[in-house]
């Protein structure tokens, strides 16, 4: 869509600016622990939604997808890909935000474009069918800087602690949310010369060959003792990216809150709730701003050459790659990634990795690996540092990591308050 073709509604949607006032107000939220009241599309894990989420991430690992197979593993049943914790949430009851703080941070960064540029996951416990997840946390960092893509930008760091119904800390996710002004991103035109990828039969054959060689290690153990610093991990791939991939990812459970994708009467109600999130398309129909992940005209309107993925999709693809590598007897403990480039429709990501360290720590046998994704243009799009825990030939089976004591105390306190308030609601 050219500038001449932009509707007035498009132009209004790109007029919101980052203000010093909003940046000052954002600092008020730092260090404030809040119970998450969000009801995600999935609140409790089941065999079926675990399989659906795994498929949405391109994984057919039988540990996630085949109950008969998984029953014979050390876990005794299907478990969820650990990153599924990001899409499982039932409302946690807790004390409300201070009224003054709530008033002082209302409509913060209204209308400003936001995207996730990566984050850090720490995984402590598996998610089994029947597990319900709750979460708490909040903003714990804020940076203001100049963005090559869009002038001034704000990075907000948010940590969410995921807890199951037994009060166990399952995982912690600390992500980076980048806020940029849509108008400035469009005016810079940094990526305007990128053209959609085109594939010959030879190009597709190369990708087919990589996929054909990929496999889950499954029951074949990967031992700590057998790895050496400098060992290369097997090659992997993800793509070419299509709108179907984005649809599948939403179908697997992603993206229900805080904005929501709604239909019919619920669409109408949601527009009234968060009007700036809805921008008219070329037909004059108000549609969600996040459609830049499947609507290339809207993506162009805010400075990109075409639609692109959610960064969290690539985080999940890297997790899929790691779990295939470590097999049933290993555990992906930490995954830190930095998303350096957009992944546009048609792009393919080629995955490679290397062992960069080994150590024993608190009874764990840990291996450090570096991974990266490189697109068909030869650009590094994601850099990743991961830590996996493995069994040892000489010392025995896998040991899971323990959450820090202070984190377990915080989780216990938040869940105790949740159950207290839940009982109070039931007694009314």
JSON list of C-alpha atoms in Angstrom, two decimals, residues 227-408:
[
{"chain": "A", "resi": 227, "resn": "UNK", "atom": "CA", "xyz": [29.75, -34.04, 24.65]},
{"chain": "A", "resi": 228, "resn": "UNK", "atom": "CA", "xyz": [32.77, -31.82, 24.17]},
{"chain": "A", "resi": 229, "resn": "UNK", "atom": "CA", "xyz": [33.19, -28.08, 23.82]},
{"chain": "A", "resi": 230, "resn": "UNK", "atom": "CA", "xyz": [33.18, -27.28, 20.11]},
{"chain": "A", "resi": 231, "resn": "UNK", "atom": "CA", "xyz": [30.79, -30.08, 19.13]},
{"chain": "A", "resi": 232, "resn": "UNK", "atom": "CA", "xyz": [28.35, -28.95, 16.43]},
{"chain": "A", "resi": 233, "resn": "UNK", "atom": "CA", "xyz": [24.64, -29.56, 16.82]},
{"chain": "A", "resi": 234, "resn": "UNK", "atom": "CA", "xyz": [22.74, -30.96, 13.83]},
{"chain": "A", "resi": 235, "resn": "UNK", "atom": "CA", "xyz": [21.38, -28.53, 11.26]},
{"chain": "A", "resi": 236, "resn": "UNK", "atom": "CA", "xyz": [17.74, -27.51, 11.41]},
{"chain": "A", "resi": 237, "resn": "UNK", "atom": "CA", "xyz": [15.24, -25.33, 9.59]},
{"chain": "A", "resi": 238, "resn": "UNK", "atom": "CA", "xyz": [12.01, -23.44, 10.01]},
{"chain": "A", "resi": 239, "resn": "UNK", "atom": "CA", "xyz": [10.00, -22.14, 7.09]},
{"chain": "A", "resi": 240, "resn": "UNK", "atom": "CA", "xyz": [9.37, -20.82, 4.56]},
{"chain": "A", "resi": 241, "resn": "UNK", "atom": "CA", "xyz": [7.06, -18.68, 6.72]},
{"chain": "A", "resi": 242, "resn": "UNK", "atom": "CA", "xyz": [3.45, -18.49, 5.57]},
{"chain": "A", "resi": 243, "resn": "UNK", "atom": "CA", "xyz": [0.25, -16.94, 6.87]},
{"chain": "A", "resi": 244, "resn": "UNK", "atom": "CA", "xyz": [-0.83, -20.51, 7.58]},
{"chain": "A", "resi": 245, "resn": "UNK", "atom": "CA", "xyz": [1.98, -20.77, 10.14]},
{"chain": "A", "resi": 246, "resn": "UNK", "atom": "CA", "xyz": [0.62, -17.72, 11.98]},
{"chain": "A", "resi": 247, "resn": "UNK", "atom": "CA", "xyz": [-2.93, -19.10, 11.85]},
{"chain": "A", "resi": 248, "resn": "UNK", "atom": "CA", "xyz": [-1.69, -22.44, 13.22]},
{"chain": "A", "resi": 249, "resn": "UNK", "atom": "CA", "xyz": [0.15, -20.69, 16.05]},
{"chain": "A", "resi": 250, "resn": "UNK", "atom": "CA", "xyz": [-3.00, -18.87, 17.10]},
{"chain": "A", "resi": 251, "resn": "UNK", "atom": "CA", "xyz": [-4.97, -22.11, 16.76]},
{"chain": "A", "resi": 252, "resn": "UNK", "atom": "CA", "xyz": [-2.51, -23.77, 19.12]},
{"chain": "A", "resi": 253, "resn": "UNK", "atom": "CA", "xyz": [-3.45, -21.32, 21.86]},
{"chain": "A", "resi": 254, "resn": "UNK", "atom": "CA", "xyz": [-1.38, -18.17, 21.34]},
{"chain": "A", "resi": 255, "resn": "UNK", "atom": "CA", "xyz": [-2.62, -14.60, 21.51]},
{"chain": "A", "resi": 256, "resn": "UNK", "atom": "CA", "xyz": [-5.84, -14.53, 23.49]},
{"chain": "A", "resi": 257, "resn": "UNK", "atom": "CA", "xyz": [-4.93, -11.74, 25.93]},
{"chain": "A", "resi": 258, "resn": "UNK", "atom": "CA", "xyz": [-4.50, -8.88, 26.67]},
{"chain": "A", "resi": 259, "resn": "UNK", "atom": "CA", "xyz": [-5.97, -7.56, 23.41]},
{"chain": "A", "resi": 260, "resn": "UNK", "atom": "CA", "xyz": [-7.78, -10.55, 22.03]},
{"chain": "A", "resi": 261, "resn": "UNK", "atom": "CA", "xyz": [-8.92, -11.71, 18.62]},
{"chain": "A", "resi": 262, "resn": "UNK", "atom": "CA", "xyz": [-12.71, -11.59, 18.66]},
{"chain": "A", "resi": 263, "resn": "UNK", "atom": "CA", "xyz": [-15.59, -12.38, 16.31]},
{"chain": "A", "resi": 264, "resn": "UNK", "atom": "CA", "xyz": [-19.12, -10.99, 15.91]},
{"chain": "A", "resi": 265, "resn": "UNK", "atom": "CA", "xyz": [-20.67, -9.42, 19.00]},
{"chain": "A", "resi": 266, "resn": "UNK", "atom": "CA", "xyz": [-17.43, -9.97, 20.94]},
{"chain": "A", "resi": 267, "resn": "UNK", "atom": "CA", "xyz": [-15.56, -8.05, 18.20]},
{"chain": "A", "resi": 268, "resn": "UNK", "atom": "CA", "xyz": [-17.99, -5.17, 18.68]},
{"chain": "A", "resi": 269, "resn": "UNK", "atom": "CA", "xyz": [-17.55, -5.20, 22.46]},
{"chain": "A", "resi": 270, "resn": "UNK", "atom": "CA", "xyz": [-13.77, -5.39, 22.20]},
{"chain": "A", "resi": 271, "resn": "UNK", "atom": "CA", "xyz": [-13.68, -2.34, 19.89]},
{"chain": "A", "resi": 272, "resn": "UNK", "atom": "CA", "xyz": [-15.45, -0.34, 22.56]},
{"chain": "A", "resi": 273, "resn": "UNK", "atom": "CA", "xyz": [-13.02, -1.59, 25.22]},
{"chain": "A", "resi": 274, "resn": "UNK", "atom": "CA", "xyz": [-9.78, -0.82, 23.33]},
{"chain": "A", "resi": 275, "resn": "UNK", "atom": "CA", "xyz": [-10.70, 1.42, 20.39]},
{"chain": "A", "resi": 276, "resn": "UNK", "atom": "CA", "xyz": [-7.09, 2.41, 19.44]},
{"chain": "A", "resi": 277, "resn": "UNK", "atom": "CA", "xyz": [-6.29, -1.27, 18.86]},
{"chain": "A", "resi": 278, "resn": "UNK", "atom": "CA", "xyz": [-8.72, -1.34, 15.94]},
{"chain": "A", "resi": 279, "resn": "UNK", "atom": "CA", "xyz": [-7.71, 0.33, 12.68]},
{"chain": "A", "resi": 280, "resn": "UNK", "atom": "CA", "xyz": [-9.87, 0.38, 9.57]},
{"chain": "A", "resi": 281, "resn": "UNK", "atom": "CA", "xyz": [-8.64, -1.68, 6.66]},
{"chain": "A", "resi": 282, "resn": "UNK", "atom": "CA", "xyz": [-8.91, -0.71, 3.00]},
{"chain": "A", "resi": 283, "resn": "UNK", "atom": "CA", "xyz": [-12.59, -1.76, 3.06]},
{"chain": "A", "resi": 284, "resn": "UNK", "atom": "CA", "xyz": [-13.35, 0.53, 5.99]},
{"chain": "A", "resi": 285, "resn": "UNK", "atom": "CA", "xyz": [-13.67, -2.35, 8.47]},
{"chain": "A", "resi": 286, "resn": "UNK", "atom": "CA", "xyz": [-12.08, -1.89, 11.92]},
{"chain": "A", "resi": 287, "resn": "UNK", "atom": "CA", "xyz": [-9.59, -4.73, 12.42]},
{"chain": "A", "resi": 288, "resn": "UNK", "atom": "CA", "xyz": [-6.91, -5.49, 14.99]},
{"chain": "A", "resi": 289, "resn": "UNK", "atom": "CA", "xyz": [-3.59, -3.63, 14.75]},
{"chain": "A", "resi": 290, "resn": "UNK", "atom": "CA", "xyz": [-1.73, -6.91, 15.23]},
{"chain": "A", "resi": 291, "resn": "UNK", "atom": "CA", "xyz": [-2.88, -8.04, 11.80]},
{"chain": "A", "resi": 292, "resn": "UNK", "atom": "CA", "xyz": [0.51, -6.80, 10.59]},
{"chain": "A", "resi": 293, "resn": "UNK", "atom": "CA", "xyz": [1.44, -10.45, 11.20]},
{"chain": "A", "resi": 294, "resn": "UNK", "atom": "CA", "xyz": [-0.78, -11.53, 8.30]},
{"chain": "A", "resi": 295, "resn": "UNK", "atom": "CA", "xyz": [-1.83, -8.35, 6.47]},
{"chain": "A", "resi": 296, "resn": "UNK", "atom": "CA", "xyz": [1.06, -7.01, 4.39]},
{"chain": "A", "resi": 297, "resn": "UNK", "atom": "CA", "xyz": [-0.78, -3.77, 3.49]},
{"chain": "A", "resi": 298, "resn": "UNK", "atom": "CA", "xyz": [-1.01, -2.85, 7.16]},
{"chain": "A", "resi": 299, "resn": "UNK", "atom": "CA", "xyz": [2.58, -3.95, 7.79]},
{"chain": "A", "resi": 300, "resn": "UNK", "atom": "CA", "xyz": [3.71, -1.60, 4.99]},
{"chain": "A", "resi": 301, "resn": "UNK", "atom": "CA", "xyz": [1.71, 1.23, 6.52]},
{"chain": "A", "resi": 302, "resn": "UNK", "atom": "CA", "xyz": [3.87, 1.13, 9.63]},
{"chain": "A", "resi": 303, "resn": "UNK", "atom": "CA", "xyz": [7.23, 0.72, 7.96]},
{"chain": "A", "resi": 304, "resn": "UNK", "atom": "CA", "xyz": [7.74, -2.93, 7.02]},
{"chain": "A", "resi": 305, "resn": "UNK", "atom": "CA", "xyz": [7.84, -4.32, 3.48]},
{"chain": "A", "resi": 306, "resn": "UNK", "atom": "CA", "xyz": [5.40, -7.12, 4.27]},
{"chain": "A", "resi": 307, "resn": "UNK", "atom": "CA", "xyz": [3.82, -9.10, 7.11]},
{"chain": "A", "resi": 308, "resn": "UNK", "atom": "CA", "xyz": [6.09, -10.92, 9.55]},
{"chain": "A", "resi": 309, "resn": "UNK", "atom": "CA", "xyz": [5.96, -13.50, 12.33]},
{"chain": "A", "resi": 310, "resn": "UNK", "atom": "CA", "xyz": [5.61, -13.12, 16.08]},
{"chain": "A", "resi": 311, "resn": "UNK", "atom": "CA", "xyz": [9.06, -13.29, 17.66]},
{"chain": "A", "resi": 312, "resn": "UNK", "atom": "CA", "xyz": [7.75, -15.84, 20.13]},
{"chain": "A", "resi": 313, "resn": "UNK", "atom": "CA", "xyz": [7.14, -18.21, 17.22]},
{"chain": "A", "resi": 314, "resn": "UNK", "atom": "CA", "xyz": [10.86, -18.41, 16.61]},
{"chain": "A", "resi": 315, "resn": "UNK", "atom": "CA", "xyz": [11.49, -18.85, 20.33]},
{"chain": "A", "resi": 316, "resn": "UNK", "atom": "CA", "xyz": [9.26, -21.90, 20.19]},
{"chain": "A", "resi": 317, "resn": "UNK", "atom": "CA", "xyz": [10.96, -23.21, 17.04]},
{"chain": "A", "resi": 318, "resn": "UNK", "atom": "CA", "xyz": [14.32, -23.02, 18.81]},
{"chain": "A", "resi": 319, "resn": "UNK", "atom": "CA", "xyz": [12.85, -24.82, 21.82]},
{"chain": "A", "resi": 320, "resn": "UNK", "atom": "CA", "xyz": [11.51, -27.53, 19.48]},
{"chain": "A", "resi": 321, "resn": "UNK", "atom": "CA", "xyz": [15.00, -27.90, 18.02]},
{"chain": "A", "resi": 322, "resn": "UNK", "atom": "CA", "xyz": [16.57, -28.21, 21.49]},
{"chain": "A", "resi": 323, "resn": "UNK", "atom": "CA", "xyz": [14.07, -30.75, 22.80]},
{"chain": "A", "resi": 324, "resn": "UNK", "atom": "CA", "xyz": [14.56, -32.89, 19.71]},
{"chain": "A", "resi": 325, "resn": "UNK", "atom": "CA", "xyz": [18.31, -32.81, 20.38]},
{"chain": "A", "resi": 326, "resn": "UNK", "atom": "CA", "xyz": [18.28, -33.66, 24.12]},
{"chain": "A", "resi": 327, "resn": "UNK", "atom": "CA", "xyz": [15.60, -36.37, 23.85]},
{"chain": "A", "resi": 328, "resn": "UNK", "atom": "CA", "xyz": [13.30, -37.77, 26.53]},
{"chain": "A", "resi": 329, "resn": "UNK", "atom": "CA", "xyz": [16.06, -38.00, 29.15]},
{"chain": "A", "resi": 330, "resn": "UNK", "atom": "CA", "xyz": [17.25, -34.39, 28.87]},
{"chain": "A", "resi": 331, "resn": "UNK", "atom": "CA", "xyz": [15.83, -31.07, 30.03]},
{"chain": "A", "resi": 332, "resn": "UNK", "atom": "CA", "xyz": [15.99, -27.62, 28.47]},
{"chain": "A", "resi": 333, "resn": "UNK", "atom": "CA", "xyz": [16.79, -25.53, 31.55]},
{"chain": "A", "resi": 334, "resn": "UNK", "atom": "CA", "xyz": [17.32, -22.02, 30.17]},
{"chain": "A", "resi": 335, "resn": "UNK", "atom": "CA", "xyz": [16.81, -20.33, 26.84]},
{"chain": "A", "resi": 336, "resn": "UNK", "atom": "CA", "xyz": [17.85, -16.71, 26.26]},
{"chain": "A", "resi": 337, "resn": "UNK", "atom": "CA", "xyz": [17.32, -15.26, 22.82]},
{"chain": "A", "resi": 338, "resn": "UNK", "atom": "CA", "xyz": [17.75, -11.95, 21.05]},
{"chain": "A", "resi": 339, "resn": "UNK", "atom": "CA", "xyz": [15.65, -11.32, 17.97]},
{"chain": "A", "resi": 340, "resn": "UNK", "atom": "CA", "xyz": [17.79, -9.26, 15.62]},
{"chain": "A", "resi": 341, "resn": "UNK", "atom": "CA", "xyz": [15.76, -9.18, 12.40]},
{"chain": "A", "resi": 342, "resn": "UNK", "atom": "CA", "xyz": [12.18, -9.54, 11.29]},
{"chain": "A", "resi": 343, "resn": "UNK", "atom": "CA", "xyz": [11.08, -12.86, 9.81]},
{"chain": "A", "resi": 344, "resn": "UNK", "atom": "CA", "xyz": [9.00, -11.86, 6.79]},
{"chain": "A", "resi": 345, "resn": "UNK", "atom": "CA", "xyz": [6.45, -13.91, 4.93]},
{"chain": "A", "resi": 346, "resn": "UNK", "atom": "CA", "xyz": [8.38, -16.35, 2.74]},
{"chain": "A", "resi": 347, "resn": "UNK", "atom": "CA", "xyz": [11.56, -16.25, 4.82]},
{"chain": "A", "resi": 348, "resn": "UNK", "atom": "CA", "xyz": [13.27, -19.47, 5.84]},
{"chain": "A", "resi": 349, "resn": "UNK", "atom": "CA", "xyz": [15.34, -19.77, 9.02]},
{"chain": "A", "resi": 350, "resn": "UNK", "atom": "CA", "xyz": [18.30, -22.14, 9.04]},
{"chain": "A", "resi": 351, "resn": "UNK", "atom": "CA", "xyz": [19.30, -23.27, 12.56]},
{"chain": "A", "resi": 352, "resn": "UNK", "atom": "CA", "xyz": [22.79, -24.17, 13.73]},
{"chain": "A", "resi": 353, "resn": "UNK", "atom": "CA", "xyz": [24.38, -24.61, 17.14]},
{"chain": "A", "resi": 354, "resn": "UNK", "atom": "CA", "xyz": [27.54, -25.44, 19.04]},
{"chain": "A", "resi": 355, "resn": "UNK", "atom": "CA", "xyz": [28.48, -26.71, 22.50]},
{"chain": "A", "resi": 356, "resn": "UNK", "atom": "CA", "xyz": [30.37, -23.88, 24.25]},
{"chain": "A", "resi": 357, "resn": "UNK", "atom": "CA", "xyz": [30.62, -25.11, 27.84]},
{"chain": "A", "resi": 358, "resn": "UNK", "atom": "CA", "xyz": [30.10, -27.97, 30.34]},
{"chain": "A", "resi": 359, "resn": "UNK", "atom": "CA", "xyz": [29.86, -27.92, 34.12]},
{"chain": "A", "resi": 360, "resn": "UNK", "atom": "CA", "xyz": [28.51, -29.66, 37.20]},
{"chain": "A", "resi": 361, "resn": "UNK", "atom": "CA", "xyz": [26.43, -27.40, 39.41]},
{"chain": "A", "resi": 362, "resn": "UNK", "atom": "CA", "xyz": [24.28, -28.30, 42.45]},
{"chain": "A", "resi": 363, "resn": "UNK", "atom": "CA", "xyz": [24.02, -31.91, 41.34]},
{"chain": "A", "resi": 364, "resn": "UNK", "atom": "CA", "xyz": [23.13, -30.92, 37.77]},
{"chain": "A", "resi": 365, "resn": "UNK", "atom": "CA", "xyz": [25.12, -31.83, 34.68]},
{"chain": "A", "resi": 366, "resn": "UNK", "atom": "CA", "xyz": [24.79, -28.73, 32.52]},
{"chain": "A", "resi": 367, "resn": "UNK", "atom": "CA", "xyz": [25.78, -28.06, 28.93]},
{"chain": "A", "resi": 368, "resn": "UNK", "atom": "CA", "xyz": [25.90, -24.54, 27.45]},
{"chain": "A", "resi": 369, "resn": "UNK", "atom": "CA", "xyz": [25.06, -24.16, 23.79]},
{"chain": "A", "resi": 370, "resn": "UNK", "atom": "CA", "xyz": [24.91, -21.25, 21.36]},
{"chain": "A", "resi": 371, "resn": "UNK", "atom": "CA", "xyz": [22.33, -21.30, 18.61]},
{"chain": "A", "resi": 372, "resn": "UNK", "atom": "CA", "xyz": [21.43, -18.97, 15.81]},
{"chain": "A", "resi": 373, "resn": "UNK", "atom": "CA", "xyz": [18.91, -18.60, 13.04]},
{"chain": "A", "resi": 374, "resn": "UNK", "atom": "CA", "xyz": [20.09, -17.34, 9.66]},
{"chain": "A", "resi": 375, "resn": "UNK", "atom": "CA", "xyz": [17.63, -16.46, 6.91]},
{"chain": "A", "resi": 376, "resn": "UNK", "atom": "CA", "xyz": [17.95, -17.11, 3.19]},
{"chain": "A", "resi": 377, "resn": "UNK", "atom": "CA", "xyz": [19.48, -13.62, 2.79]},
{"chain": "A", "resi": 378, "resn": "UNK", "atom": "CA", "xyz": [22.35, -14.69, 5.05]},
{"chain": "A", "resi": 379, "resn": "UNK", "atom": "CA", "xyz": [21.26, -12.46, 7.95]},
{"chain": "A", "resi": 380, "resn": "UNK", "atom": "CA", "xyz": [21.43, -13.54, 11.60]},
{"chain": "A", "resi": 381, "resn": "UNK", "atom": "CA", "xyz": [17.83, -13.13, 12.77]},
{"chain": "A", "resi": 382, "resn": "UNK", "atom": "CA", "xyz": [18.00, -14.75, 16.23]},
{"chain": "A", "resi": 383, "resn": "UNK", "atom": "CA", "xyz": [20.93, -15.37, 18.57]},
{"chain": "A", "resi": 384, "resn": "UNK", "atom": "CA", "xyz": [20.32, -17.78, 21.42]},
{"chain": "A", "resi": 385, "resn": "UNK", "atom": "CA", "xyz": [22.19, -18.96, 24.51]},
{"chain": "A", "resi": 386, "resn": "UNK", "atom": "CA", "xyz": [20.72, -22.09, 26.07]},
{"chain": "A", "resi": 387, "resn": "UNK", "atom": "CA", "xyz": [21.53, -24.38, 28.98]},
{"chain": "A", "resi": 388, "resn": "UNK", "atom": "CA", "xyz": [20.43, -28.01, 28.99]},
{"chain": "A", "resi": 389, "resn": "UNK", "atom": "CA", "xyz": [20.57, -30.52, 31.85]},
{"chain": "A", "resi": 390, "resn": "UNK", "atom": "CA", "xyz": [21.51, -34.08, 30.91]},
{"chain": "A", "resi": 391, "resn": "UNK", "atom": "CA", "xyz": [21.98, -37.49, 32.52]},
{"chain": "A", "resi": 392, "resn": "UNK", "atom": "CA", "xyz": [25.52, -38.70, 33.21]},
{"chain": "A", "resi": 393, "resn": "UNK", "atom": "CA", "xyz": [26.86, -42.14, 32.32]},
{"chain": "A", "resi": 394, "resn": "UNK", "atom": "CA", "xyz": [28.78, -42.26, 35.60]},
{"chain": "A", "resi": 395, "resn": "UNK", "atom": "CA", "xyz": [26.54, -40.26, 37.95]},
{"chain": "A", "resi": 396, "resn": "UNK", "atom": "CA", "xyz": [23.05, -41.34, 36.92]},
{"chain": "A", "resi": 397, "resn": "UNK", "atom": "CA", "xyz": [19.77, -40.00, 35.57]},
{"chain": "A", "resi": 398, "resn": "UNK", "atom": "CA", "xyz": [18.70, -36.46, 34.92]},
{"chain": "A", "resi": 399, "resn": "UNK", "atom": "CA", "xyz": [18.15, -34.17, 37.91]},
{"chain": "A", "resi": 400, "resn": "UNK", "atom": "CA", "xyz": [15.75, -31.25, 37.52]},
{"chain": "A", "resi": 401, "resn": "UNK", "atom": "CA", "xyz": [16.85, -27.77, 38.67]},
{"chain": "A", "resi": 402, "resn": "UNK", "atom": "CA", "xyz": [15.38, -26.24, 41.83]},
{"chain": "A", "resi": 403, "resn": "UNK", "atom": "CA", "xyz": [13.92, -22.73, 41.86]},
{"chain": "A", "resi": 404, "resn": "UNK", "atom": "CA", "xyz": [15.68, -20.26, 44.19]},
{"chain": "A", "resi": 405, "resn": "UNK", "atom": "CA", "xyz": [14.28, -20.26, 47.72]},
{"chain": "A", "resi": 406, "resn": "UNK", "atom": "CA", "xyz": [13.13, -16.64, 47.56]},
{"chain": "A", "resi": 407, "resn": "UNK", "atom": "CA", "xyz": [11.18, -17.39, 44.37]},
{"chain": "A", "resi": 408, "resn": "UNK", "atom": "CA", "xyz": [9.46, -20.37, 45.98]}
]
